[in-house]
JSON list of C-alpha atoms in Angstrom, two decimals:
[
{"chain": "A", "resi": 1, "resn": "MET", "atom": "CA", "xyz": [-16.75, 34.93, 60.46]},
{"chain": "A", "resi": 2, "resn": "LEU", "atom": "CA", "xyz": [-19.41, 37.31, 61.65]},
{"chain": "A", "resi": 3, "resn": "GLU", "atom": "CA", "xyz": [-19.61, 38.14, 65.33]},
{"chain": "A", "resi": 4, "resn": "GLY", "atom": "CA", "xyz": [-22.44, 39.93, 67.10]},
{"chain": "A", "resi": 5, "resn": "LEU", "atom": "CA", "xyz": [-25.36, 38.15, 65.41]},
{"chain": "A", "resi": 6, "resn": "ASN", "atom": "CA", "xyz": [-28.17, 37.74, 67.90]},
{"chain": "A", "resi": 7, "resn": "ASP", "atom": "CA", "xyz": [-30.72, 35.89, 65.79]},
{"chain": "A", "resi": 8, "resn": "TYR", "atom": "CA", "xyz": [-31.54, 34.60, 62.33]},
{"chain": "A", "resi": 9, "resn": "ARG", "atom": "CA", "xyz": [-33.07, 37.96, 61.33]},
{"chain": "A", "resi": 10, "resn": "ALA", "atom": "CA", "xyz": [-29.66, 39.57, 61.75]},
{"chain": "A", "resi": 11, "resn": "LEU", "atom": "CA", "xyz": [-28.13, 36.83, 59.61]},
{"chain": "A", "resi": 12, "resn": "ALA", "atom": "CA", "xyz": [-30.81, 37.39, 56.95]},
{"chain": "A", "resi": 13, "resn": "SER", "atom": "CA", "xyz": [-30.02, 41.12, 56.99]},
{"chain": "A", "resi": 14, "resn": "VAL", "atom": "CA", "xyz": [-26.33, 40.43, 56.40]},
{"chain": "A", "resi": 15, "resn": "ARG", "atom": "CA", "xyz": [-27.17, 38.06, 53.56]},
{"chain": "A", "resi": 16, "resn": "ARG", "atom": "CA", "xyz": [-29.37, 40.75, 51.94]},
{"chain": "A", "resi": 17, "resn": "LEU", "atom": "CA", "xyz": [-26.60, 43.30, 52.36]},
{"chain": "A", "resi": 18, "resn": "LEU", "atom": "CA", "xyz": [-24.10, 41.01, 50.67]},
{"chain": "A", "resi": 19, "resn": "VAL", "atom": "CA", "xyz": [-26.42, 40.34, 47.72]},
{"chain": "A", "resi": 20, "resn": "GLU", "atom": "CA", "xyz": [-28.15, 43.70, 47.25]},
{"chain": "A", "resi": 21, "resn": "LYS", "atom": "CA", "xyz": [-25.33, 46.12, 48.10]},
{"chain": "A", "resi": 22, "resn": "LEU", "atom": "CA", "xyz": [-22.12, 44.16, 47.59]},
{"chain": "A", "resi": 23, "resn": "GLY", "atom": "CA", "xyz": [-23.13, 42.08, 44.55]},
{"chain": "A", "resi": 24, "resn": "ALA", "atom": "CA", "xyz": [-22.78, 38.55, 45.90]},
{"chain": "A", "resi": 25, "resn": "ARG", "atom": "CA", "xyz": [-24.59, 35.89, 43.85]},
{"chain": "A", "resi": 26, "resn": "LYS", "atom": "CA", "xyz": [-24.91, 33.32, 46.61]},
{"chain": "A", "resi": 27, "resn": "VAL", "atom": "CA", "xyz": [-24.54, 33.51, 50.40]},
{"chain": "A", "resi": 28, "resn": "LEU", "atom": "CA", "xyz": [-24.91, 30.37, 52.48]},
{"chain": "A", "resi": 29, "resn": "PRO", "atom": "CA", "xyz": [-24.30, 29.82, 56.18]},
{"chain": "A", "resi": 30, "resn": "VAL", "atom": "CA", "xyz": [-21.63, 27.15, 56.70]},
{"chain": "A", "resi": 31, "resn": "GLU", "atom": "CA", "xyz": [-21.67, 27.33, 60.48]},
{"chain": "A", "resi": 32, "resn": "PHE", "atom": "CA", "xyz": [-23.98, 29.16, 62.88]},
{"chain": "A", "resi": 33, "resn": "ARG", "atom": "CA", "xyz": [-23.66, 29.23, 66.64]},
{"chain": "A", "resi": 34, "resn": "ARG", "atom": "CA", "xyz": [-24.79, 31.69, 69.25]},
{"chain": "A", "resi": 35, "resn": "GLY", "atom": "CA", "xyz": [-23.59, 35.12, 68.20]},
{"chain": "A", "resi": 36, "resn": "GLN", "atom": "CA", "xyz": [-21.39, 33.89, 65.34]},
{"chain": "A", "resi": 37, "resn": "ALA", "atom": "CA", "xyz": [-21.74, 32.69, 61.77]},
{"chain": "A", "resi": 38, "resn": "VAL", "atom": "CA", "xyz": [-19.41, 31.54, 59.03]},
{"chain": "A", "resi": 39, "resn": "LEU", "atom": "CA", "xyz": [-20.70, 32.26, 55.52]},
{"chain": "A", "resi": 40, "resn": "SER", "atom": "CA", "xyz": [-19.79, 30.94, 52.11]},
{"chain": "A", "resi": 41, "resn": "VAL", "atom": "CA", "xyz": [-20.00, 33.86, 49.65]},
{"chain": "A", "resi": 42, "resn": "GLU", "atom": "CA", "xyz": [-19.90, 33.56, 45.86]},
{"chain": "A", "resi": 43, "resn": "GLY", "atom": "CA", "xyz": [-19.48, 36.67, 43.74]},
{"chain": "A", "resi": 44, "resn": "GLY", "atom": "CA", "xyz": [-19.25, 40.23, 44.97]},
{"chain": "A", "resi": 45, "resn": "PRO", "atom": "CA", "xyz": [-15.99, 41.72, 46.24]},
{"chain": "A", "resi": 46, "resn": "SER", "atom": "CA", "xyz": [-12.83, 39.63, 45.98]},
{"chain": "A", "resi": 47, "resn": "ALA", "atom": "CA", "xyz": [-12.00, 37.43, 48.95]},
{"chain": "A", "resi": 48, "resn": "GLY", "atom": "CA", "xyz": [-9.27, 39.88, 49.94]},
{"chain": "A", "resi": 49, "resn": "ASN", "atom": "CA", "xyz": [-11.70, 42.83, 50.00]},
{"chain": "A", "resi": 50, "resn": "LEU", "atom": "CA", "xyz": [-14.86, 41.12, 51.23]},
{"chain": "A", "resi": 51, "resn": "ALA", "atom": "CA", "xyz": [-14.32, 41.61, 54.97]},
{"chain": "A", "resi": 52, "resn": "ALA", "atom": "CA", "xyz": [-13.50, 45.31, 54.59]},
{"chain": "A", "resi": 53, "resn": "ALA", "atom": "CA", "xyz": [-16.45, 45.92, 52.24]},
{"chain": "A", "resi": 54, "resn": "LEU", "atom": "CA", "xyz": [-18.86, 44.12, 54.58]},
{"chain": "A", "resi": 55, "resn": "GLN", "atom": "CA", "xyz": [-17.55, 45.88, 57.68]},
{"chain": "A", "resi": 56, "resn": "ALA", "atom": "CA", "xyz": [-17.93, 49.27, 55.96]},
{"chain": "A", "resi": 57, "resn": "ALA", "atom": "CA", "xyz": [-21.54, 48.53, 54.95]},
{"chain": "A", "resi": 58, "resn": "ALA", "atom": "CA", "xyz": [-22.70, 46.63, 58.05]},
{"chain": "A", "resi": 59, "resn": "PRO", "atom": "CA", "xyz": [-23.96, 48.00, 61.37]},
{"chain": "A", "resi": 60, "resn": "PRO", "atom": "CA", "xyz": [-21.14, 48.92, 63.77]},
{"chain": "A", "resi": 61, "resn": "GLU", "atom": "CA", "xyz": [-22.10, 46.24, 66.30]},
{"chain": "A", "resi": 62, "resn": "LEU", "atom": "CA", "xyz": [-21.33, 43.52, 63.75]},
{"chain": "A", "resi": 63, "resn": "GLY", "atom": "CA", "xyz": [-17.77, 42.23, 63.86]},
{"chain": "A", "resi": 64, "resn": "VAL", "atom": "CA", "xyz": [-16.24, 40.77, 60.71]},
{"chain": "A", "resi": 65, "resn": "VAL", "atom": "CA", "xyz": [-13.31, 38.39, 61.09]},
{"chain": "A", "resi": 66, "resn": "PRO", "atom": "CA", "xyz": [-11.77, 37.31, 57.76]},
{"chain": "A", "resi": 67, "resn": "LEU", "atom": "CA", "xyz": [-11.15, 33.60, 57.31]},
{"chain": "A", "resi": 68, "resn": "GLN", "atom": "CA", "xyz": [-9.01, 32.06, 54.63]},
{"chain": "A", "resi": 69, "resn": "ALA", "atom": "CA", "xyz": [-11.01, 31.20, 51.49]},
{"chain": "A", "resi": 70, "resn": "GLY", "atom": "CA", "xyz": [-12.13, 27.61, 51.72]},
{"chain": "A", "resi": 71, "resn": "ALA", "atom": "CA", "xyz": [-11.15, 27.34, 55.39]},
{"chain": "A", "resi": 72, "resn": "GLU", "atom": "CA", "xyz": [-14.57, 25.97, 56.32]},
{"chain": "A", "resi": 73, "resn": "GLY", "atom": "CA", "xyz": [-14.82, 23.61, 53.36]},
{"chain": "A", "resi": 74, "resn": "GLY", "atom": "CA", "xyz": [-16.79, 26.02, 51.17]}
]
């Protein structure tokens, strides 16, 4: 789960980061509510390394909370 998203532009920036810098093939929002989003990510870093890789590459105001793979049905 991503925390600290203020609008859809921030979500789009995270999606670009995942695809262009971290090698994801597909990034889809599963859930989006004020300030938070849950994403389904295919490709890129392994599920175990995804949160750390995203946190290292993302702006410091963005919080990354790992969820179990498939926890949101994706």
